[in-house]
Amino acid sequence: MNFATNWQYGGTGWNKGVNVNFSKDGDITQYATLENPFPVGFVGPQQGKYGPLTLWGYSNGNHGSNTFRNAEIYQWNFGIQRELPGNILIDANYSANRSTHLPWNYSTQNRNIISKANREKYGTAGLSALVPNPFQYLFTQVPGRPAPIFDVADSIYNDPMVPQIDLLRPYPQFTGSFSGFPEFIATSNYESLQVRFEKRLSHGLSFTGNYTFSKFIDDSDAGGNAWIGNIGFAGTPQDLTNLKAEKSVSANDTPQRLAFAAIYELPVGRGRALGKNMNRVVNGVIGGWQVNSVVTFQTGQPLVFSDSDGLLAGGTQRPNINGKACSNASVDAVVNGAANYFNVGNFSHPGDQVPGNLGRYIADCRGPGIHSLDFGISKRVQFKESMYLEIRGDFFNALNTPRFAFPDTTFGSDTFGVINSQANSPRHGQFGLRFAF
C-alpha cells in the first residue's frame, strides 16, 4: 500500500496573475503593446517582504491538506455456480467494496468557513452588512494612525467599510474562502448480490441475464459517473463544519437492476420442426426467422434537494422534511393527472443560516426507474454456401414506454415536485438489408 506525502504547491506571495489590456474602447485605439504591455505599471507579487504577514488582505489560495494521501480500496467477494438441466448455468456472487481517504469535492478546500454559531447569530443581513474596517490603517494612511505597513492597492482592506462576514472568519486577515487541496477523508461502501443466468443454445433458444440487488453509501460527490444519465449530484456540502451529516446513499445507488437478453429461432422452415422439407421459395419467405429481445428493469436513483433561498453561508442549504416526502411518489399518479411526483407539503424552509434536516440523498425518495423492451427480427436467405442476404428489423423501446425525467427538487421553485420532461426516446425502428458474398 502506497501513501502520498503531504505537499503544498509553491507560490505563496511569489506569483500573481495579471491581464494585458490592449484596448479600453473596443479596439478603436490601442492602449498597450507587446513592447510595453503595462503602460502605467501593475501591482506585482508581495514576495517575501512581509514575512509571516504575506498575503494579508488577499484570499489565500496556497494551503495544503494534512489529510492528503492515496485512497485505500478493499474488495472482497464470494460466489457459487451451478449447472442445471437444459444447458442452463446460474452463478450467484456476494461482492463488496470499501474505500477510504477519498477526496471530498472541491468545496471542502475552504478552510476559512464562518462558524455555525456566527451564521445563526448574525443572519444573512448581518453577515453582508458593511462595518468599519479595523485593518484599514495597515493598508492606507488614516488620520491619527501610524504609517501603513502594506502597499497592496487592490486589497479590500484599503476600504473604510468591509462586509462583516470577512471579520468573523477564523482567519480574518485573509478575505473570502481559501482554495487549495480538498480533504481526503471521504468514504464509500458498496455491497451487492449479483446473479447471472445463462442458457446455451438448444432447441433454438438461448438467453443470458443479470440481476443485481445492492446498497451503495458514501459521503461525497467528488465526480460524476458517465454511464448513468439523468442523475443529480449534491455538489457543495450543506455545512462544512459538519461533514459527517453528508453520509447517505450514493447518487449512483441503484437497489435493483435486471437485464435480460434472449434469441429464439422460430421452428418454421427447412431443417426445423415445422416444414423441414419446405419448398425453397416458400422457405425464403416464411422460414428461417429468428427474434431477439433485450429487457431492462431498474429502480430509480435517489433525489437530491436544495432550497431556492439558499441562505447558508459557505454551503448549499437543504430544506426541512416533515414525515416521508416520497411515500406516495408515483409516475402513474403523474400520468393520471397528479400535479406533483411527491408530497410537496412535507417540506419547509429551515430558516435563515440554519441547515435543513434533509439528508444529502434520500433512500426512499427516488426518481422514476427504467422499464424498457427492445425487440428485433431477422433472417438469412441463403443462395450459396458463401452468399446470402440478411434481412432484419430492430425496434427500440418497442412498447413505447416513457421514462420520465427527475422532478424539480428545488424547494421554493414554482415547479417544485413537477416532472416536465422525458428522459428516454419514444419508440423507433430501423430496417436493413445486407448482401454478403
PDB file of C-alpha atoms in Angstrom, residues 39-283:
ATOM      1  CA  PRO A  39       1.892  51.456 -19.637  1.00  0.00           C
ATOM      2  CA  VAL A  40       1.071  52.510 -16.075  1.00  0.00           C
ATOM      3  CA  GLY A  41       2.709  49.536 -14.365  1.00  0.00           C
ATOM      4  CA  PHE A  42       0.985  46.844 -12.306  1.00  0.00           C
ATOM      5  CA  VAL A  43       0.835  45.616  -8.737  1.00  0.00           C
ATOM      6  CA  GLY A  44       3.415  42.830  -8.501  1.00  0.00           C
ATOM      7  CA  PRO A  45       3.503  39.861  -6.130  1.00  0.00           C
ATOM      8  CA  GLN A  46       4.285  40.571  -2.499  1.00  0.00           C
ATOM      9  CA  GLN A  47       7.174  38.094  -2.483  1.00  0.00           C
ATOM     10  CA  GLY A  48       8.643  37.630   0.994  1.00  0.00           C
ATOM     11  CA  LYS A  49       8.900  41.193   2.224  1.00  0.00           C
ATOM     12  CA  TYR A  50       6.008  40.831   4.714  1.00  0.00           C
ATOM     13  CA  GLY A  51       7.261  37.592   6.267  1.00  0.00           C
ATOM     14  CA  PRO A  52       4.510  35.813   8.248  1.00  0.00           C
ATOM     15  CA  LEU A  53       2.054  38.509   7.141  1.00  0.00           C
ATOM     16  CA  THR A  54       2.389  37.548   3.466  1.00  0.00           C
ATOM     17  CA  LEU A  55      -0.928  37.679   1.585  1.00  0.00           C
ATOM     18  CA  TRP A  56      -2.636  39.663   4.351  1.00  0.00           C
ATOM     19  CA  GLY A  57      -5.658  41.212   2.712  1.00  0.00           C
ATOM     20  CA  TYR A  58      -5.932  38.621  -0.048  1.00  0.00           C
ATOM     21  CA  SER A  59      -7.776  35.344  -0.469  1.00  0.00           C
ATOM     22  CA  ASN A  60      -5.268  32.657   0.475  1.00  0.00           C
ATOM     23  CA  GLY A  61      -5.021  30.109  -2.322  1.00  0.00           C
ATOM     24  CA  ASN A  62      -1.954  28.184  -1.226  1.00  0.00           C
ATOM     25  CA  HIS A  63      -2.831  25.980   1.703  1.00  0.00           C
ATOM     26  CA  GLY A  64      -2.123  22.279   1.776  1.00  0.00           C
ATOM     27  CA  SER A  65      -4.040  19.433   3.346  1.00  0.00           C
ATOM     28  CA  ASN A  66      -2.934  17.358   6.312  1.00  0.00           C
ATOM     29  CA  THR A  67      -5.141  14.526   5.019  1.00  0.00           C
ATOM     30  CA  PHE A  68      -3.540  14.332   1.565  1.00  0.00           C
ATOM     31  CA  ARG A  69      -2.817  10.667   0.849  1.00  0.00           C
ATOM     32  CA  ASN A  70      -3.609   7.851  -1.541  1.00  0.00           C
ATOM     33  CA  ALA A  71      -7.002   6.221  -1.309  1.00  0.00           C
ATOM     34  CA  GLU A  72      -7.330   2.777   0.252  1.00  0.00           C
ATOM     35  CA  ILE A  73      -9.649   0.352  -1.546  1.00  0.00           C
ATOM     36  CA  TYR A  74     -10.669  -3.024  -0.139  1.00  0.00           C
ATOM     37  CA  GLN A  75     -12.643  -5.529  -2.203  1.00  0.00           C
ATOM     38  CA  TRP A  76     -13.965  -8.959  -1.319  1.00  0.00           C
ATOM     39  CA  ASN A  77     -16.410 -11.387  -2.905  1.00  0.00           C
ATOM     40  CA  PHE A  78     -17.743 -14.907  -2.648  1.00  0.00           C
ATOM     41  CA  GLY A  79     -19.580 -16.856  -5.322  1.00  0.00           C
ATOM     42  CA  ILE A  80     -21.169 -20.186  -6.177  1.00  0.00           C
ATOM     43  CA  GLN A  81     -22.004 -21.640  -9.586  1.00  0.00           C
ATOM     44  CA  ARG A  82     -24.407 -24.386 -10.612  1.00  0.00           C
ATOM     45  CA  GLU A  83     -25.295 -26.017 -13.916  1.00  0.00           C
ATOM     46  CA  LEU A  84     -28.935 -27.063 -14.283  1.00  0.00           C
ATOM     47  CA  PRO A  85     -30.651 -29.360 -16.774  1.00  0.00           C
ATOM     48  CA  GLY A  86     -31.426 -27.812 -20.154  1.00  0.00           C
ATOM     49  CA  ASN A  87     -27.964 -26.235 -20.633  1.00  0.00           C
ATOM     50  CA  ILE A  88     -28.738 -23.594 -18.014  1.00  0.00           C
ATOM     51  CA  LEU A  89     -25.957 -22.093 -15.884  1.00  0.00           C
ATOM     52  CA  ILE A  90     -26.540 -19.986 -12.771  1.00  0.00           C
ATOM     53  CA  ASP A  91     -23.968 -18.273 -10.603  1.00  0.00           C
ATOM     54  CA  ALA A  92     -24.526 -16.048  -7.596  1.00  0.00           C
ATOM     55  CA  ASN A  93     -21.938 -13.738  -6.059  1.00  0.00           C
ATOM     56  CA  TYR A  94     -21.712 -11.562  -2.989  1.00  0.00           C
ATOM     57  CA  SER A  95     -19.470  -8.625  -3.890  1.00  0.00           C
ATOM     58  CA  ALA A  96     -18.391  -5.731  -1.686  1.00  0.00           C
ATOM     59  CA  ASN A  97     -16.123  -2.706  -1.846  1.00  0.00           C
ATOM     60  CA  ARG A  98     -14.981  -0.276   0.834  1.00  0.00           C
ATOM     61  CA  SER A  99     -12.916   2.801   0.023  1.00  0.00           C
ATOM     62  CA  THR A 100     -11.384   5.303   2.434  1.00  0.00           C
ATOM     63  CA  HIS A 101      -9.334   8.506   2.145  1.00  0.00           C
ATOM     64  CA  LEU A 102     -11.264   9.551  -0.952  1.00  0.00           C
ATOM     65  CA  PRO A 103     -11.239  13.253  -1.908  1.00  0.00           C
ATOM     66  CA  TRP A 104     -14.144  15.420  -0.938  1.00  0.00           C
ATOM     67  CA  ASN A 105     -15.416  17.606  -3.720  1.00  0.00           C
ATOM     68  CA  TYR A 106     -13.764  20.957  -4.392  1.00  0.00           C
ATOM     69  CA  SER A 107     -15.837  22.905  -1.888  1.00  0.00           C
ATOM     70  CA  THR A 108     -14.074  21.361   1.118  1.00  0.00           C
ATOM     71  CA  GLN A 109     -10.975  23.303   0.153  1.00  0.00           C
ATOM     72  CA  ASN A 110     -12.483  26.185   2.109  1.00  0.00           C
ATOM     73  CA  ARG A 111     -10.717  26.471   5.473  1.00  0.00           C
ATOM     74  CA  ASN A 112     -11.988  29.985   6.182  1.00  0.00           C
ATOM     75  CA  ILE A 113     -15.611  28.995   6.721  1.00  0.00           C
ATOM     76  CA  ILE A 114     -17.637  31.013   9.197  1.00  0.00           C
ATOM     77  CA  SER A 115     -18.822  29.104  12.272  1.00  0.00           C
ATOM     78  CA  LYS A 116     -22.365  27.800  12.658  1.00  0.00           C
ATOM     79  CA  ALA A 117     -22.836  29.928  15.797  1.00  0.00           C
ATOM     80  CA  ASN A 118     -21.943  33.163  13.964  1.00  0.00           C
ATOM     81  CA  ARG A 119     -24.092  32.247  10.961  1.00  0.00           C
ATOM     82  CA  GLU A 120     -27.158  31.826  13.141  1.00  0.00           C
ATOM     83  CA  LYS A 121     -26.331  34.838  15.348  1.00  0.00           C
ATOM     84  CA  TYR A 122     -25.933  37.422  12.583  1.00  0.00           C
ATOM     85  CA  GLY A 123     -28.113  36.009   9.813  1.00  0.00           C
ATOM     86  CA  THR A 124     -27.742  36.783   6.132  1.00  0.00           C
ATOM     87  CA  ALA A 125     -28.392  40.507   6.503  1.00  0.00           C
ATOM     88  CA  GLY A 126     -25.894  40.863   9.337  1.00  0.00           C
ATOM     89  CA  LEU A 127     -23.188  38.899   7.552  1.00  0.00           C
ATOM     90  CA  SER A 128     -23.426  41.015   4.410  1.00  0.00           C
ATOM     91  CA  ALA A 129     -23.698  44.314   6.303  1.00  0.00           C
ATOM     92  CA  LEU A 130     -20.814  46.777   5.879  1.00  0.00           C
ATOM     93  CA  VAL A 131     -18.986  47.584   9.112  1.00  0.00           C
ATOM     94  CA  PRO A 132     -15.940  49.763   9.926  1.00  0.00           C
ATOM     95  CA  ASN A 133     -12.691  48.206   8.756  1.00  0.00           C
ATOM     96  CA  PRO A 134     -10.310  47.746  11.731  1.00  0.00           C
ATOM     97  CA  PHE A 135      -7.416  46.920   9.364  1.00  0.00           C
ATOM     98  CA  GLN A 136      -7.640  49.968   7.102  1.00  0.00           C
ATOM     99  CA  TYR A 137      -4.751  51.811   8.762  1.00  0.00           C
ATOM    100  CA  LEU A 138      -2.448  48.902   7.899  1.00  0.00           C
ATOM    101  CA  PHE A 139      -3.076  49.446   4.172  1.00  0.00           C
ATOM    102  CA  THR A 140      -3.689  53.144   3.700  1.00  0.00           C
ATOM    103  CA  GLN A 141      -2.953  56.345   5.620  1.00  0.00           C
ATOM    104  CA  VAL A 142      -5.629  57.086   8.216  1.00  0.00           C
ATOM    105  CA  PRO A 143      -5.535  60.392  10.156  1.00  0.00           C
ATOM    106  CA  GLY A 144      -4.165  59.912  13.656  1.00  0.00           C
ATOM    107  CA  ARG A 145      -2.721  56.484  12.830  1.00  0.00           C
ATOM    108  CA  PRO A 146       0.862  55.330  12.105  1.00  0.00           C
ATOM    109  CA  ALA A 147       2.039  54.958   8.534  1.00  0.00           C
ATOM    110  CA  PRO A 148       0.586  51.900   6.754  1.00  0.00           C
ATOM    111  CA  ILE A 149       2.592  48.678   6.691  1.00  0.00           C
ATOM    112  CA  PHE A 150       1.301  47.199   3.435  1.00  0.00           C
ATOM    113  CA  ASP A 151       1.472  48.628  -0.053  1.00  0.00           C
ATOM    114  CA  VAL A 152      -1.303  46.497  -1.584  1.00  0.00           C
ATOM    115  CA  ALA A 153      -3.505  48.720  -3.708  1.00  0.00           C
ATOM    116  CA  ASP A 154      -6.009  46.034  -4.736  1.00  0.00           C
ATOM    117  CA  SER A 155      -6.891  44.664  -1.270  1.00  0.00           C
ATOM    118  CA  ILE A 156     -10.410  45.285   0.081  1.00  0.00           C
ATOM    119  CA  TYR A 157      -8.822  46.304   3.371  1.00  0.00           C
ATOM    120  CA  ASN A 158      -7.976  49.673   1.821  1.00  0.00           C
ATOM    121  CA  ASP A 159     -11.686  50.496   2.119  1.00  0.00           C
ATOM    122  CA  PRO A 160     -13.129  52.137   5.235  1.00  0.00           C
ATOM    123  CA  MET A 161     -16.029  49.642   5.326  1.00  0.00           C
ATOM    124  CA  VAL A 162     -15.927  45.873   4.720  1.00  0.00           C
ATOM    125  CA  PRO A 163     -18.531  43.061   4.852  1.00  0.00           C
ATOM    126  CA  GLN A 164     -18.934  41.826   8.416  1.00  0.00           C
ATOM    127  CA  ILE A 165     -18.610  38.189   7.315  1.00  0.00           C
ATOM    128  CA  ASP A 166     -14.921  38.731   6.473  1.00  0.00           C
ATOM    129  CA  LEU A 167     -14.195  39.888  10.020  1.00  0.00           C
ATOM    130  CA  LEU A 168     -15.967  36.875  11.542  1.00  0.00           C
ATOM    131  CA  ARG A 169     -13.934  34.261   9.682  1.00  0.00           C
ATOM    132  CA  PRO A 170     -11.341  32.151  11.567  1.00  0.00           C
ATOM    133  CA  TYR A 171      -8.609  33.971   9.622  1.00  0.00           C
ATOM    134  CA  PRO A 172      -9.962  37.495   9.098  1.00  0.00           C
ATOM    135  CA  GLN A 173      -6.638  38.705   7.695  1.00  0.00           C
ATOM    136  CA  PHE A 174      -7.496  36.750   4.532  1.00  0.00           C
ATOM    137  CA  THR A 175     -10.587  37.712   2.563  1.00  0.00           C
ATOM    138  CA  GLY A 176     -13.169  35.173   1.466  1.00  0.00           C
ATOM    139  CA  SER A 177     -12.733  31.440   1.315  1.00  0.00           C
ATOM    140  CA  PHE A 178      -9.476  29.526   0.984  1.00  0.00           C
ATOM    141  CA  SER A 179      -8.708  27.395  -2.026  1.00  0.00           C
ATOM    142  CA  GLY A 180      -6.230  24.585  -2.374  1.00  0.00           C
ATOM    143  CA  PHE A 181      -6.447  20.861  -1.784  1.00  0.00           C
ATOM    144  CA  PRO A 182      -9.669  19.194  -0.647  1.00  0.00           C
ATOM    145  CA  GLU A 183      -9.869  16.929   2.358  1.00  0.00           C
ATOM    146  CA  PHE A 184      -9.072  13.274   1.680  1.00  0.00           C
ATOM    147  CA  ILE A 185     -11.424  11.852   4.289  1.00  0.00           C
ATOM    148  CA  ALA A 186     -14.421  10.704   2.242  1.00  0.00           C
ATOM    149  CA  THR A 187     -15.541   7.067   2.297  1.00  0.00           C
ATOM    150  CA  SER A 188     -17.761   4.756   0.276  1.00  0.00           C
ATOM    151  CA  ASN A 189     -19.307   1.340   0.930  1.00  0.00           C
ATOM    152  CA  TYR A 190     -20.890  -0.943  -1.655  1.00  0.00           C
ATOM    153  CA  GLU A 191     -22.438  -4.363  -1.085  1.00  0.00           C
ATOM    154  CA  SER A 192     -24.343  -6.428  -3.617  1.00  0.00           C
ATOM    155  CA  LEU A 193     -25.840  -9.759  -4.565  1.00  0.00           C
ATOM    156  CA  GLN A 194     -25.153 -10.409  -8.244  1.00  0.00           C
ATOM    157  CA  VAL A 195     -26.918 -13.271 -10.013  1.00  0.00           C
ATOM    158  CA  ARG A 196     -26.127 -14.310 -13.567  1.00  0.00           C
ATOM    159  CA  PHE A 197     -28.120 -16.879 -15.509  1.00  0.00           C
ATOM    160  CA  GLU A 198     -27.372 -18.213 -18.964  1.00  0.00           C
ATOM    161  CA  LYS A 199     -28.812 -20.793 -21.344  1.00  0.00           C
ATOM    162  CA  ARG A 200     -26.631 -22.079 -24.124  1.00  0.00           C
ATOM    163  CA  LEU A 201     -28.308 -22.546 -27.493  1.00  0.00           C
ATOM    164  CA  SER A 202     -30.561 -25.600 -27.621  1.00  0.00           C
ATOM    165  CA  HIS A 203     -33.949 -26.159 -29.239  1.00  0.00           C
ATOM    166  CA  GLY A 204     -33.490 -22.796 -30.927  1.00  0.00           C
ATOM    167  CA  LEU A 205     -33.372 -20.795 -27.681  1.00  0.00           C
ATOM    168  CA  SER A 206     -30.516 -19.052 -25.893  1.00  0.00           C
ATOM    169  CA  PHE A 207     -30.598 -16.324 -23.264  1.00  0.00           C
ATOM    170  CA  THR A 208     -28.476 -14.534 -20.712  1.00  0.00           C
ATOM    171  CA  GLY A 209     -29.416 -12.258 -17.851  1.00  0.00           C
ATOM    172  CA  ASN A 210     -28.093 -10.451 -14.802  1.00  0.00           C
ATOM    173  CA  TYR A 211     -29.844  -9.385 -11.620  1.00  0.00           C
ATOM    174  CA  THR A 212     -28.232  -7.097  -9.036  1.00  0.00           C
ATOM    175  CA  PHE A 213     -29.514  -6.277  -5.551  1.00  0.00           C
ATOM    176  CA  SER A 214     -27.252  -3.691  -3.922  1.00  0.00           C
ATOM    177  CA  LYS A 215     -26.703  -0.853  -1.460  1.00  0.00           C
ATOM    178  CA  PHE A 216     -24.226   1.983  -2.066  1.00  0.00           C
ATOM    179  CA  ILE A 217     -23.398   4.507   0.670  1.00  0.00           C
ATOM    180  CA  ASP A 218     -20.908   7.383   0.504  1.00  0.00           C
ATOM    181  CA  ASP A 219     -20.450  10.902   1.799  1.00  0.00           C
ATOM    182  CA  SER A 220     -19.079  12.873  -1.157  1.00  0.00           C
ATOM    183  CA  ASP A 221     -19.669  13.503  -4.855  1.00  0.00           C
ATOM    184  CA  ALA A 222     -16.104  14.064  -5.979  1.00  0.00           C
ATOM    185  CA  GLY A 223     -17.087  13.261  -9.548  1.00  0.00           C
ATOM    186  CA  GLY A 224     -19.911  12.145 -11.786  1.00  0.00           C
ATOM    187  CA  ASN A 225     -20.485   8.788 -13.359  1.00  0.00           C
ATOM    188  CA  ALA A 226     -20.631   8.853 -17.142  1.00  0.00           C
ATOM    189  CA  TRP A 227     -22.668   5.699 -17.672  1.00  0.00           C
ATOM    190  CA  ILE A 228     -25.682   6.880 -15.717  1.00  0.00           C
ATOM    191  CA  GLY A 229     -27.748   9.559 -17.398  1.00  0.00           C
ATOM    192  CA  ASN A 230     -30.382  11.846 -15.863  1.00  0.00           C
ATOM    193  CA  ILE A 231     -28.722  11.865 -12.466  1.00  0.00           C
ATOM    194  CA  GLY A 232     -28.245  14.699  -9.978  1.00  0.00           C
ATOM    195  CA  PHE A 233     -25.197  15.393  -7.816  1.00  0.00           C
ATOM    196  CA  ALA A 234     -25.303  17.119  -4.455  1.00  0.00           C
ATOM    197  CA  GLY A 235     -22.276  19.316  -5.084  1.00  0.00           C
ATOM    198  CA  THR A 236     -21.327  21.586  -2.178  1.00  0.00           C
ATOM    199  CA  PRO A 237     -21.943  20.107   1.288  1.00  0.00           C
ATOM    200  CA  GLN A 238     -24.607  21.815   3.344  1.00  0.00           C
ATOM    201  CA  ASP A 239     -22.432  22.541   6.375  1.00  0.00           C
ATOM    202  CA  LEU A 240     -18.638  22.367   6.033  1.00  0.00           C
ATOM    203  CA  THR A 241     -18.343  22.302   9.823  1.00  0.00           C
ATOM    204  CA  ASN A 242     -20.363  19.065   9.980  1.00  0.00           C
ATOM    205  CA  LEU A 243     -19.217  16.807   7.148  1.00  0.00           C
ATOM    206  CA  LYS A 244     -20.474  13.679   8.934  1.00  0.00           C
ATOM    207  CA  ALA A 245     -24.007  14.809   8.116  1.00  0.00           C
ATOM    208  CA  GLU A 246     -23.248  14.263   4.411  1.00  0.00           C
ATOM    209  CA  LYS A 247     -23.262  10.468   4.720  1.00  0.00           C
ATOM    210  CA  SER A 248     -26.173   8.957   2.802  1.00  0.00           C
ATOM    211  CA  VAL A 249     -26.995   6.615  -0.036  1.00  0.00           C
ATOM    212  CA  SER A 250     -24.911   7.466  -3.081  1.00  0.00           C
ATOM    213  CA  ALA A 251     -26.104   9.333  -6.149  1.00  0.00           C
ATOM    214  CA  ASN A 252     -25.354   6.096  -8.026  1.00  0.00           C
ATOM    215  CA  ASP A 253     -27.285   3.858  -5.620  1.00  0.00           C
ATOM    216  CA  THR A 254     -29.500   1.507  -7.637  1.00  0.00           C
ATOM    217  CA  PRO A 255     -31.046  -1.112  -5.323  1.00  0.00           C
ATOM    218  CA  GLN A 256     -32.293  -3.406  -8.072  1.00  0.00           C
ATOM    219  CA  ARG A 257     -31.469  -3.933 -11.735  1.00  0.00           C
ATOM    220  CA  LEU A 258     -32.440  -6.731 -14.114  1.00  0.00           C
ATOM    221  CA  ALA A 259     -31.128  -7.027 -17.669  1.00  0.00           C
ATOM    222  CA  PHE A 260     -32.239  -9.953 -19.842  1.00  0.00           C
ATOM    223  CA  ALA A 261     -31.419 -10.774 -23.478  1.00  0.00           C
ATOM    224  CA  ALA A 262     -32.798 -13.712 -25.489  1.00  0.00           C
ATOM    225  CA  ILE A 263     -32.624 -15.108 -29.026  1.00  0.00           C
ATOM    226  CA  TYR A 264     -35.203 -17.573 -30.339  1.00  0.00           C
ATOM    227  CA  GLU A 265     -35.151 -19.308 -33.706  1.00  0.00           C
ATOM    228  CA  LEU A 266     -38.745 -19.778 -34.838  1.00  0.00           C
ATOM    229  CA  PRO A 267     -39.354 -23.507 -35.504  1.00  0.00           C
ATOM    230  CA  VAL A 268     -40.601 -22.895 -39.054  1.00  0.00           C
ATOM    231  CA  GLY A 269     -38.519 -23.563 -42.150  1.00  0.00           C
ATOM    232  CA  ARG A 270     -36.229 -26.044 -43.798  1.00  0.00           C
ATOM    233  CA  GLY A 271     -34.436 -28.228 -41.269  1.00  0.00           C
ATOM    234  CA  ARG A 272     -36.671 -27.052 -38.397  1.00  0.00           C
ATOM    235  CA  ALA A 273     -39.520 -28.701 -36.520  1.00  0.00           C
ATOM    236  CA  LEU A 274     -42.226 -27.330 -38.826  1.00  0.00           C
ATOM    237  CA  GLY A 275     -41.639 -27.547 -42.573  1.00  0.00           C
ATOM    238  CA  LYS A 276     -38.276 -29.287 -42.507  1.00  0.00           C
ATOM    239  CA  ASN A 277     -38.725 -30.162 -46.195  1.00  0.00           C
ATOM    240  CA  MET A 278     -40.330 -26.855 -47.142  1.00  0.00           C
ATOM    241  CA  ASN A 279     -40.042 -25.573 -50.707  1.00  0.00           C
ATOM    242  CA  ARG A 280     -37.045 -23.248 -51.060  1.00  0.00           C
ATOM    243  CA  VAL A 281     -39.151 -20.386 -52.404  1.00  0.00           C
ATOM    244  CA  VAL A 282     -41.678 -20.669 -49.572  1.00  0.00           C
ATOM    245  CA  ASN A 283     -38.838 -21.074 -47.073  1.00  0.00           C
TER     246      ASN A 283
END
